[in-house]
mmCIF file with all atom_site columns, C-alpha atoms in Angstrom:
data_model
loop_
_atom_site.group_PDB
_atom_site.id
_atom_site.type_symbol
_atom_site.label_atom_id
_atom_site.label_alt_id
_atom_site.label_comp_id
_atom_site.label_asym_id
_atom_site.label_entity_id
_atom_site.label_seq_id
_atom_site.pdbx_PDB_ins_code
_atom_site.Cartn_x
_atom_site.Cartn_y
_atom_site.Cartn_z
_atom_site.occupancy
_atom_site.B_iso_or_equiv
_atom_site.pdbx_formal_charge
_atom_site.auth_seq_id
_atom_site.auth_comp_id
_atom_site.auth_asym_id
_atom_site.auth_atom_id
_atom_site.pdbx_PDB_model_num
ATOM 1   C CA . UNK A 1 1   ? 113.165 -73.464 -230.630 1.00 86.00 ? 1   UNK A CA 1
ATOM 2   C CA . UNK A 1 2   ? 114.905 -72.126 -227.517 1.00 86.00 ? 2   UNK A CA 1
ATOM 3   C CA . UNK A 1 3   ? 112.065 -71.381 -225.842 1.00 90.00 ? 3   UNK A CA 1
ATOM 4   C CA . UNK A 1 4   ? 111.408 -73.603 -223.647 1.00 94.00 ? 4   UNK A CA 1
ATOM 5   C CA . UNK A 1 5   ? 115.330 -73.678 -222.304 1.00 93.00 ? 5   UNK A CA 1
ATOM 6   C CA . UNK A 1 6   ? 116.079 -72.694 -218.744 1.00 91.00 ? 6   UNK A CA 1
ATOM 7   C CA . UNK A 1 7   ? 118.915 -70.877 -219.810 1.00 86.00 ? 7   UNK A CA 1
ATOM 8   C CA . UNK A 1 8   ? 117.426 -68.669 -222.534 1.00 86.00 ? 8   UNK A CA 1
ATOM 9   C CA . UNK A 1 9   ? 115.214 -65.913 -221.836 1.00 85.00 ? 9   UNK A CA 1
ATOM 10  C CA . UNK A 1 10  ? 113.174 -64.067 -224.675 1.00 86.00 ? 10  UNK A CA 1
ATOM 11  C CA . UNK A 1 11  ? 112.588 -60.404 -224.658 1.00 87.00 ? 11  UNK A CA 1
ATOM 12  C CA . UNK A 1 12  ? 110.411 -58.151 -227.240 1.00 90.00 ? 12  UNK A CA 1
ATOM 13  C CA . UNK A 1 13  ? 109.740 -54.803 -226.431 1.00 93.00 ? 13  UNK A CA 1
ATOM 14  C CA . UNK A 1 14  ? 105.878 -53.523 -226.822 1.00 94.00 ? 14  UNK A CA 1
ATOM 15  C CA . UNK A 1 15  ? 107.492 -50.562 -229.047 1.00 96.00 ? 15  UNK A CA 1
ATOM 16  C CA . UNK A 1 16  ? 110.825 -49.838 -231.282 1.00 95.00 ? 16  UNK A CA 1
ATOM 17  C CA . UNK A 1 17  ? 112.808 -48.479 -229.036 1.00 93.00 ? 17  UNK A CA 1
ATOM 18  C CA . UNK A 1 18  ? 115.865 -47.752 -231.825 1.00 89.00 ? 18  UNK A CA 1
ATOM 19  C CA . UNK A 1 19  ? 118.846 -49.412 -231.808 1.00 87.00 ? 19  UNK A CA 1
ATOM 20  C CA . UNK A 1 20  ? 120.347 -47.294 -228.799 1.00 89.00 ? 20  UNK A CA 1
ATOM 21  C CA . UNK A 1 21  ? 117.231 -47.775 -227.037 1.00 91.00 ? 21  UNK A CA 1
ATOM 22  C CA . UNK A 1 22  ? 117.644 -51.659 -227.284 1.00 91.00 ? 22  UNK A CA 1
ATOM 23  C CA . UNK A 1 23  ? 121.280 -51.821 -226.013 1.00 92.00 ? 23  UNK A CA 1
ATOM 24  C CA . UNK A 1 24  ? 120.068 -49.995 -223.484 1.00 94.00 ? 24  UNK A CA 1
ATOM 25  C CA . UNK A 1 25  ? 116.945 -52.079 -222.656 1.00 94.00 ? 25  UNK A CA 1
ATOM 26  C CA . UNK A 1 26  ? 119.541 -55.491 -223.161 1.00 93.00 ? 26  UNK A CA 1
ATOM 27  C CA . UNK A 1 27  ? 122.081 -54.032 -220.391 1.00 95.00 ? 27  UNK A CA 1
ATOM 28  C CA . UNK A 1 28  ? 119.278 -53.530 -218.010 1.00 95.00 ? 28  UNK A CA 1
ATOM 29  C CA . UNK A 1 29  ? 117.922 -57.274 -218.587 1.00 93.00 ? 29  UNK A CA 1
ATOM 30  C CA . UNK A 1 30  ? 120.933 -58.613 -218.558 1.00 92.00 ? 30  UNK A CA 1
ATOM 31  C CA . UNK A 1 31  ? 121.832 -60.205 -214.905 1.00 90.00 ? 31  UNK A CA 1
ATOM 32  C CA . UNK A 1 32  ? 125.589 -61.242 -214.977 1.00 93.00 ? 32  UNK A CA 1
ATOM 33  C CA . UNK A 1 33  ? 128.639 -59.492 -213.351 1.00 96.00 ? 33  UNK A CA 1
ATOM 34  C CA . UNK A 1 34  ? 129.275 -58.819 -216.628 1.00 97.00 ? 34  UNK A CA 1
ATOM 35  C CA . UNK A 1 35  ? 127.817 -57.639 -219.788 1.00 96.00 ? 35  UNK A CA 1
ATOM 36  C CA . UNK A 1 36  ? 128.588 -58.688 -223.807 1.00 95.00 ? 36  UNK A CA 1
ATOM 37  C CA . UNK A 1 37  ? 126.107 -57.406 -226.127 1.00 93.00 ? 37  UNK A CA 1
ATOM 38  C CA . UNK A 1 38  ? 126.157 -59.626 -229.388 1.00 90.00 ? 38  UNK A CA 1
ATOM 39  C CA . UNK A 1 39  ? 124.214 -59.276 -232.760 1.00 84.00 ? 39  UNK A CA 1
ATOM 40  C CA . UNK A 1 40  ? 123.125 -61.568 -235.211 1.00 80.00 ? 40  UNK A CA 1
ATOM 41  C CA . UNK A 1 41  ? 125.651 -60.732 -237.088 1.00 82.00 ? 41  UNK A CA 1
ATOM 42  C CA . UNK A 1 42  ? 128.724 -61.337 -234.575 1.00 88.00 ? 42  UNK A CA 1
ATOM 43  C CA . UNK A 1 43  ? 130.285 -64.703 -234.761 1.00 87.00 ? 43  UNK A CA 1
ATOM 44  C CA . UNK A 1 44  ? 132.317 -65.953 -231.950 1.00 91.00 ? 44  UNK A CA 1
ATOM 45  C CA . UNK A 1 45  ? 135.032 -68.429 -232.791 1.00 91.00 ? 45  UNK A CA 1
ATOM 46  C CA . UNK A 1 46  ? 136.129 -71.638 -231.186 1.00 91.00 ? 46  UNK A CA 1
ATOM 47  C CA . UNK A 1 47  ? 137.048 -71.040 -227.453 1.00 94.00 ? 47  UNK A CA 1
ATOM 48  C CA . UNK A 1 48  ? 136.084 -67.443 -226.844 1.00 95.00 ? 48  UNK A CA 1
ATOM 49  C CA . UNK A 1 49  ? 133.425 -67.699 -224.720 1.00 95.00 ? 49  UNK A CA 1
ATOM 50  C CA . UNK A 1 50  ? 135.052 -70.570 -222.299 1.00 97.00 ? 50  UNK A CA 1
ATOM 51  C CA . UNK A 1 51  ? 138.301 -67.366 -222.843 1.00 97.00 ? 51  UNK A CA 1
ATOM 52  C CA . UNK A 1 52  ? 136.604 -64.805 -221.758 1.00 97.00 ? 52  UNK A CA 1
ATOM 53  C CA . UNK A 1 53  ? 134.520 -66.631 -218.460 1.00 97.00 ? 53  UNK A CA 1
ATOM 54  C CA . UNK A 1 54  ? 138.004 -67.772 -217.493 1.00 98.00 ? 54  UNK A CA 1
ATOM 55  C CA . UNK A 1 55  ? 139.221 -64.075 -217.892 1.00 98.00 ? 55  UNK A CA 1
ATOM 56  C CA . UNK A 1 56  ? 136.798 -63.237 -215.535 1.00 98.00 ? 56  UNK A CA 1
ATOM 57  C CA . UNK A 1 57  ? 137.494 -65.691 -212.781 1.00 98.00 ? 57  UNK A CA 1
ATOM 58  C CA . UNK A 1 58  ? 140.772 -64.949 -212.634 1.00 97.00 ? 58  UNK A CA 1
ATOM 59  C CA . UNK A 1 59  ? 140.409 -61.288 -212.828 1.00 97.00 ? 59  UNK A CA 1
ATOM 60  C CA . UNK A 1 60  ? 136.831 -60.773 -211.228 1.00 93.00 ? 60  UNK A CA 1
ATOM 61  C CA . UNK A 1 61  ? 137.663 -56.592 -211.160 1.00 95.00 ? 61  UNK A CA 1
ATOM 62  C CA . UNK A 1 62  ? 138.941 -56.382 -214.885 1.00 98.00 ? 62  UNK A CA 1
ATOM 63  C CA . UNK A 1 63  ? 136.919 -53.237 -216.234 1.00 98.00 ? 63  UNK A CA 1
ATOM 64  C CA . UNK A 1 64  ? 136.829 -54.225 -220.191 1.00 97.00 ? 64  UNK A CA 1
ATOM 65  C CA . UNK A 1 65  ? 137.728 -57.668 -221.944 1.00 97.00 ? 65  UNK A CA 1
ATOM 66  C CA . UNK A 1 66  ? 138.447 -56.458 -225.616 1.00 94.00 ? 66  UNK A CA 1
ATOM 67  C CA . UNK A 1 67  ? 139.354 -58.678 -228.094 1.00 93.00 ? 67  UNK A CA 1
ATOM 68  C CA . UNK A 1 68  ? 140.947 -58.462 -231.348 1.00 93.00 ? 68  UNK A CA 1
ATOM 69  C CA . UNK A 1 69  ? 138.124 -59.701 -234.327 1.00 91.00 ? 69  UNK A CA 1
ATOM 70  C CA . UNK A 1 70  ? 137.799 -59.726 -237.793 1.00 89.00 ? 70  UNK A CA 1
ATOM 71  C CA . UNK A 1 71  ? 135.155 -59.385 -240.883 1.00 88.00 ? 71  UNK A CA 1
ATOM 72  C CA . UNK A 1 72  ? 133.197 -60.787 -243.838 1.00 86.00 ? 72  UNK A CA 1
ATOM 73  C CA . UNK A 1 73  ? 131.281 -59.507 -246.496 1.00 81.00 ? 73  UNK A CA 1
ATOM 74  C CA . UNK A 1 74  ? 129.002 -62.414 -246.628 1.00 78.00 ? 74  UNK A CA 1
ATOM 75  C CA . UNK A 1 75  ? 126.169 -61.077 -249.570 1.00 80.00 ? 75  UNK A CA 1
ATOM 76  C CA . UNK A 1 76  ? 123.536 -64.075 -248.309 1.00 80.00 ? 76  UNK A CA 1
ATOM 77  C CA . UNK A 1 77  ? 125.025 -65.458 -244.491 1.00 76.00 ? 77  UNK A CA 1
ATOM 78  C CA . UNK A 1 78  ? 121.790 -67.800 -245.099 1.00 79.00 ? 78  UNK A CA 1
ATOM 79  C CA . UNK A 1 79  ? 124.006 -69.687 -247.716 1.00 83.00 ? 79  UNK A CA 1
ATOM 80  C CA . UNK A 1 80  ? 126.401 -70.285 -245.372 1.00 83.00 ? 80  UNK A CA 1
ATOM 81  C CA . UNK A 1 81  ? 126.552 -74.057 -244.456 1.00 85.00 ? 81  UNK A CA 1
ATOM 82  C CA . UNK A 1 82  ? 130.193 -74.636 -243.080 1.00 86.00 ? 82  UNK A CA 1
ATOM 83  C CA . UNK A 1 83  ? 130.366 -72.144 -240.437 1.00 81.00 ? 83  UNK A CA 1
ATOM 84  C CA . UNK A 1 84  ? 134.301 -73.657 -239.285 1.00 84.00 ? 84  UNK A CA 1
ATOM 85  C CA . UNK A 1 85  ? 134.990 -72.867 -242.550 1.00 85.00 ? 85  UNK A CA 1
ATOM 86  C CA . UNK A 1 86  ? 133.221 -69.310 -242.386 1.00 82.00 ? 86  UNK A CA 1
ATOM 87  C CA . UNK A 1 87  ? 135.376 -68.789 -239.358 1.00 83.00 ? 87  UNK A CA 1
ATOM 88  C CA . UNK A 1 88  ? 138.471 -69.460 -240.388 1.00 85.00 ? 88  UNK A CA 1
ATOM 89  C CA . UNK A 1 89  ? 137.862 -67.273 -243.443 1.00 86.00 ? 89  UNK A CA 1
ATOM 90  C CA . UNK A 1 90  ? 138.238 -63.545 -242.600 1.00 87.00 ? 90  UNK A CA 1
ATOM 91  C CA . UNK A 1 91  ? 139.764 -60.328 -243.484 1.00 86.00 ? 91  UNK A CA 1
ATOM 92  C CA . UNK A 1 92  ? 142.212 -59.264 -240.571 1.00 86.00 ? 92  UNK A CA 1
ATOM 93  C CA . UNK A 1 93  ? 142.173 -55.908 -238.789 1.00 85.00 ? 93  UNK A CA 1
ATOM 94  C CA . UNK A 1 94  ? 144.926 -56.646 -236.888 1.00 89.00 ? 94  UNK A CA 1
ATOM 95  C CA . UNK A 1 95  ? 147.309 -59.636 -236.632 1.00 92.00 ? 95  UNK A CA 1
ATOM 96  C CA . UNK A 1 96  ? 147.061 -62.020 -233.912 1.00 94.00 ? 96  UNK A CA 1
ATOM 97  C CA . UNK A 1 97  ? 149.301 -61.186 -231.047 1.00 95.00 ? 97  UNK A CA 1
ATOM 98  C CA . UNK A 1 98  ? 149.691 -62.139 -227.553 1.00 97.00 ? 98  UNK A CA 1
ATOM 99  C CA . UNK A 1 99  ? 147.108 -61.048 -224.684 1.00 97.00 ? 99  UNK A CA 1
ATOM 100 C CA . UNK A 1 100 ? 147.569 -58.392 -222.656 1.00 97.00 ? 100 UNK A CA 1
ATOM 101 C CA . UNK A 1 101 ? 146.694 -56.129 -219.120 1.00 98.00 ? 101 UNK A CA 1
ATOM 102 C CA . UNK A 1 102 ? 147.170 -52.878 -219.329 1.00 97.00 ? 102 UNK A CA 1
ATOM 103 C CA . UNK A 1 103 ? 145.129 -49.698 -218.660 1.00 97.00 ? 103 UNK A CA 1
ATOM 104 C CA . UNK A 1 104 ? 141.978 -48.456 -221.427 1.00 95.00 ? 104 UNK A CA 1
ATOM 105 C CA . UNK A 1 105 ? 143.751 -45.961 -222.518 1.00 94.00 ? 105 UNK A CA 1
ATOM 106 C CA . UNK A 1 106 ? 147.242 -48.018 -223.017 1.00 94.00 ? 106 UNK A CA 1
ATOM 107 C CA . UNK A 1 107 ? 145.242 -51.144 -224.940 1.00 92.00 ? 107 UNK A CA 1
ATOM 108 C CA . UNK A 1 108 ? 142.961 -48.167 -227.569 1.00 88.00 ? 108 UNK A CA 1
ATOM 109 C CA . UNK A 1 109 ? 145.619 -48.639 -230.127 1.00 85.00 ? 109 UNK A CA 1
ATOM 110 C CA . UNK A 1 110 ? 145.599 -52.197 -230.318 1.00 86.00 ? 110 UNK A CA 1
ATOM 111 C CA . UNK A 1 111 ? 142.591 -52.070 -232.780 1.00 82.00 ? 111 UNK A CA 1
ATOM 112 C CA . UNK A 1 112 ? 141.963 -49.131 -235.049 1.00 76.00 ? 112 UNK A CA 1
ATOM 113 C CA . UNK A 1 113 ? 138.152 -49.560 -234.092 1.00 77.00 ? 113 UNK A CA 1
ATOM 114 C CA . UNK A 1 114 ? 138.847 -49.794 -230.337 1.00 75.00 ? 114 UNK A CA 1
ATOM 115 C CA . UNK A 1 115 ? 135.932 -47.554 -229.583 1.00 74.00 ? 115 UNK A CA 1
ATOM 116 C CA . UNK A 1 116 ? 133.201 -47.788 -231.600 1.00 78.00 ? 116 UNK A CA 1
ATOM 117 C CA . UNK A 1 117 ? 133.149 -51.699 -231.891 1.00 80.00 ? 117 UNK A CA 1
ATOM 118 C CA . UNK A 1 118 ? 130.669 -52.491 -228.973 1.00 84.00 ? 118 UNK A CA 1
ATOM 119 C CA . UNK A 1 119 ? 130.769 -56.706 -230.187 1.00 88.00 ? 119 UNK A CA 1
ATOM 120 C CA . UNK A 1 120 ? 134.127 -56.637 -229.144 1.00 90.00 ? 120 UNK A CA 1
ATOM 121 C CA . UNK A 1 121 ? 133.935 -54.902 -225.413 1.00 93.00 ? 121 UNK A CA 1
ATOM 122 C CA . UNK A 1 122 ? 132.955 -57.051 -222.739 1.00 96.00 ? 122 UNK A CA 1
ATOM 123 C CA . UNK A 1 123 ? 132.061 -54.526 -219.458 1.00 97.00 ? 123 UNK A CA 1
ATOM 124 C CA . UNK A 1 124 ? 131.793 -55.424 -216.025 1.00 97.00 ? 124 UNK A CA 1
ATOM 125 C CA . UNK A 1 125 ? 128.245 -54.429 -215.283 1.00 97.00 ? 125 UNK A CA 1
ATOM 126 C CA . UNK A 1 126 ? 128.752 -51.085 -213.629 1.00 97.00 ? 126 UNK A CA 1
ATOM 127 C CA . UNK A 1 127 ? 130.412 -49.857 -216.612 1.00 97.00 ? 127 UNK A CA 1
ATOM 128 C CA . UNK A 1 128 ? 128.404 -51.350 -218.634 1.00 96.00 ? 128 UNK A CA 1
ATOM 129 C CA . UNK A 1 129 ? 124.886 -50.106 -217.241 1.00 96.00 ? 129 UNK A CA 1
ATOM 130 C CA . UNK A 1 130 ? 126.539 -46.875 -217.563 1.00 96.00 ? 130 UNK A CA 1
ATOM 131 C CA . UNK A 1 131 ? 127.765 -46.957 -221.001 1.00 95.00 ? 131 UNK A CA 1
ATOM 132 C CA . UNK A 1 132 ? 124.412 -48.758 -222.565 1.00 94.00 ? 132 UNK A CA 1
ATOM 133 C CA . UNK A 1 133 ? 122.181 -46.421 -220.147 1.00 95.00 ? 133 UNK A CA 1
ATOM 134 C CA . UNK A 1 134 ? 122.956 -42.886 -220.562 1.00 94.00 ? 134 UNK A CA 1
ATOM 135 C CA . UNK A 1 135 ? 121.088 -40.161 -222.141 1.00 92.00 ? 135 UNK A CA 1
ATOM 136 C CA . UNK A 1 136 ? 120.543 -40.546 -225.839 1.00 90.00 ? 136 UNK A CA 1
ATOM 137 C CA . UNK A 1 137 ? 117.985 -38.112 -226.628 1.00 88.00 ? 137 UNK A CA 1
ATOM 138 C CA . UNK A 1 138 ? 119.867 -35.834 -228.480 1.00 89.00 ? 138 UNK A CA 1
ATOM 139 C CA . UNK A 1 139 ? 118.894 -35.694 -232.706 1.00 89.00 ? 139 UNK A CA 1
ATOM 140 C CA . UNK A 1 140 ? 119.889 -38.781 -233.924 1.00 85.00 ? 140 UNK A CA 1
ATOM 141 C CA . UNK A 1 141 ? 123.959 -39.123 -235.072 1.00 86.00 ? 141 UNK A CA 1
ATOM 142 C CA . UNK A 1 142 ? 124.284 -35.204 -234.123 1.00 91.00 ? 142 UNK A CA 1
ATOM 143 C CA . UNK A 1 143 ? 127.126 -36.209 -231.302 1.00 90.00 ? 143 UNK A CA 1
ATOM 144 C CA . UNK A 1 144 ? 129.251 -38.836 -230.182 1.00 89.00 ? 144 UNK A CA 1
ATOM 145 C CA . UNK A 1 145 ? 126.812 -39.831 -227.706 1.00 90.00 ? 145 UNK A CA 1
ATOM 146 C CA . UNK A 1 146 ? 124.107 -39.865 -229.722 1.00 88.00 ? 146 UNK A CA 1
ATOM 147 C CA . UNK A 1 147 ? 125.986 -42.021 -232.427 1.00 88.00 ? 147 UNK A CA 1
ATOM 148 C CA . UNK A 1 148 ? 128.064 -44.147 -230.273 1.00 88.00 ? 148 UNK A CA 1
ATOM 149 C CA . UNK A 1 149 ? 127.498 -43.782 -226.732 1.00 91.00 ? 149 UNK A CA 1
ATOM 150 C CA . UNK A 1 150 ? 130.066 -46.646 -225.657 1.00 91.00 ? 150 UNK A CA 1
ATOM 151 C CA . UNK A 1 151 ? 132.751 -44.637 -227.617 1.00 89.00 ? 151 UNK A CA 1
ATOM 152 C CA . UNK A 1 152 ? 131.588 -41.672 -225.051 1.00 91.00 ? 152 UNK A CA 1
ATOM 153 C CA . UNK A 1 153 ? 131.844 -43.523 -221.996 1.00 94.00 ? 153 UNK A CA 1
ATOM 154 C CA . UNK A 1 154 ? 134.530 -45.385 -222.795 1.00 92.00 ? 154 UNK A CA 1
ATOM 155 C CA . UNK A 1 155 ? 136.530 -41.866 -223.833 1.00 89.00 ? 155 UNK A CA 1
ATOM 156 C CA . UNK A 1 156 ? 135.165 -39.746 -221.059 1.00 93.00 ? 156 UNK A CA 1
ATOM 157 C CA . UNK A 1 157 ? 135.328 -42.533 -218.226 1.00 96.00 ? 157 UNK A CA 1
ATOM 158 C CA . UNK A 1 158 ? 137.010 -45.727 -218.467 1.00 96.00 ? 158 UNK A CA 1
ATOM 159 C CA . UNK A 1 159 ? 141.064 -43.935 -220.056 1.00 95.00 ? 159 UNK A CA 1
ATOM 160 C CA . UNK A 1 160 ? 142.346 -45.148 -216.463 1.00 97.00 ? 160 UNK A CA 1
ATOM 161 C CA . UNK A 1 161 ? 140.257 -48.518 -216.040 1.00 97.00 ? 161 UNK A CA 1
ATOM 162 C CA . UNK A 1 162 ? 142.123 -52.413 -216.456 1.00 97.00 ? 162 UNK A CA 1
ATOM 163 C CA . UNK A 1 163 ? 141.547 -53.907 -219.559 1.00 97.00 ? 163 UNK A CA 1
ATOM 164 C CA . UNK A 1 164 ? 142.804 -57.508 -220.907 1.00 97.00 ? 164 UNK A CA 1
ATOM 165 C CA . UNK A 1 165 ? 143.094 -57.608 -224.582 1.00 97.00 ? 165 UNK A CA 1
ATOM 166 C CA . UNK A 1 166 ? 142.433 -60.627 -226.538 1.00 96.00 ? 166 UNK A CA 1
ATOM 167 C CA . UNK A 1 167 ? 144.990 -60.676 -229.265 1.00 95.00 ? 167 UNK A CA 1
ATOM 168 C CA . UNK A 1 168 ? 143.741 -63.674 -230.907 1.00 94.00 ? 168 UNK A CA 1
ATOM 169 C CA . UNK A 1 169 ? 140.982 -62.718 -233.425 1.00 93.00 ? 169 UNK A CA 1
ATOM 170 C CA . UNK A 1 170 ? 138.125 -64.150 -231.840 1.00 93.00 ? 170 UNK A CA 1
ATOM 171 C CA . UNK A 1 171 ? 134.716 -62.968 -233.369 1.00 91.00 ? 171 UNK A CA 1
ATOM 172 C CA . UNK A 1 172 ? 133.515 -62.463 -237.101 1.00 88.00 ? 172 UNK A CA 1
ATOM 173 C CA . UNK A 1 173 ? 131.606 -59.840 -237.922 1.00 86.00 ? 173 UNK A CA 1
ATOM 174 C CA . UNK A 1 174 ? 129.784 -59.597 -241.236 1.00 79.00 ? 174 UNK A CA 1
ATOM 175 C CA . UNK A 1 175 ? 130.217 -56.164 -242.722 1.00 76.00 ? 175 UNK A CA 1
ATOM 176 C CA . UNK A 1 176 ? 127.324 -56.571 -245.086 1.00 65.00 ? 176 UNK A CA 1
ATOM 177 C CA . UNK A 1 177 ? 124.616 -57.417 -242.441 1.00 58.00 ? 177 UNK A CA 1
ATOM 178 C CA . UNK A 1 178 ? 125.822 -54.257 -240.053 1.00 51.00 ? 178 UNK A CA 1
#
């Protein structure tokens, strides 16, 4: 049904690519100063996106928007017809808290799954090119870059880069769909 919008653009690649291969292939379509890689399974609440564009205005430099989110175990999300109500409803990971700017490294132990949560991490597109586009070809889950590559970069590169955390939960991610 979104076919035909101006503002959505439709993408299959010829082969399956794997799941590292499609982040990779999404960061290089993607054409914004900044890059947010969602899945069908990541929910954003009321707010967030209009939060995170304004973020970006008044911080057009900030390496890494994080924000704080939250989970469901939804067995069927196809059942799911109140989806305010399916948003307010979540386990917590953290509490909400007030946002903050502060350095990668100083923000990691806001979340205990800072790094490997890529729903969460919105990069500004250099950083994000780089941390969606490097070298996976090792065997499968052998290495942190072959498992999580964003963990790498974000480890190996980004310790030193400005971050603003979002201390408000602000996505839901179903745990059962993941």
């Amino acid at each position: 049904p979104y076919l035909d919008r101006a503002d959505f653009t439709y993408i299959r690649n010829p082969r399956n690519v794997g799941m590292l291969g499609n982040l990779a292939v999404t960061a290089q379509r993607a054409r914004g100063d900044y890059i947010w890689i969602l899945g069908d399974d990541d929910l954003t609440r009321d707010g967030v996106i209009e939060q995170v564009l304004r973020i970006i205005a008044e911080r057009p430099r900030i390496s890494l928007i994080y924000m704080n989110y939250g989970y469901t175990s939804e067995k069927d999300p196809g059942t799911v017809t109140d989806f305010d109500v399916f948003l307010s409803n979540f386990n917590v990971l953290e509490p909400a808290g007030p946002d903050e700017v502060a350095t990668v490294k100083a923000l990691a132990a806001k979340c205990e799954n800072f790094y490997t949560a890529i729903y969460s991490h919105v990069y500004r597109r250099d950083h994000g090119m780089r941390s969606y586009c490097q070298d996976t070809s090792e065997r499968p889950f052998s290495t942190m870059l072959s498992c999580i590559p964003t963990s790498y970069y974000t480890l190996h590169y980004m310790a030193d880069a400005s971050a603003y955390w979002i201390g408000e939960p602000s996505l839901v991610v179903n745990s059962n769909v993941s």
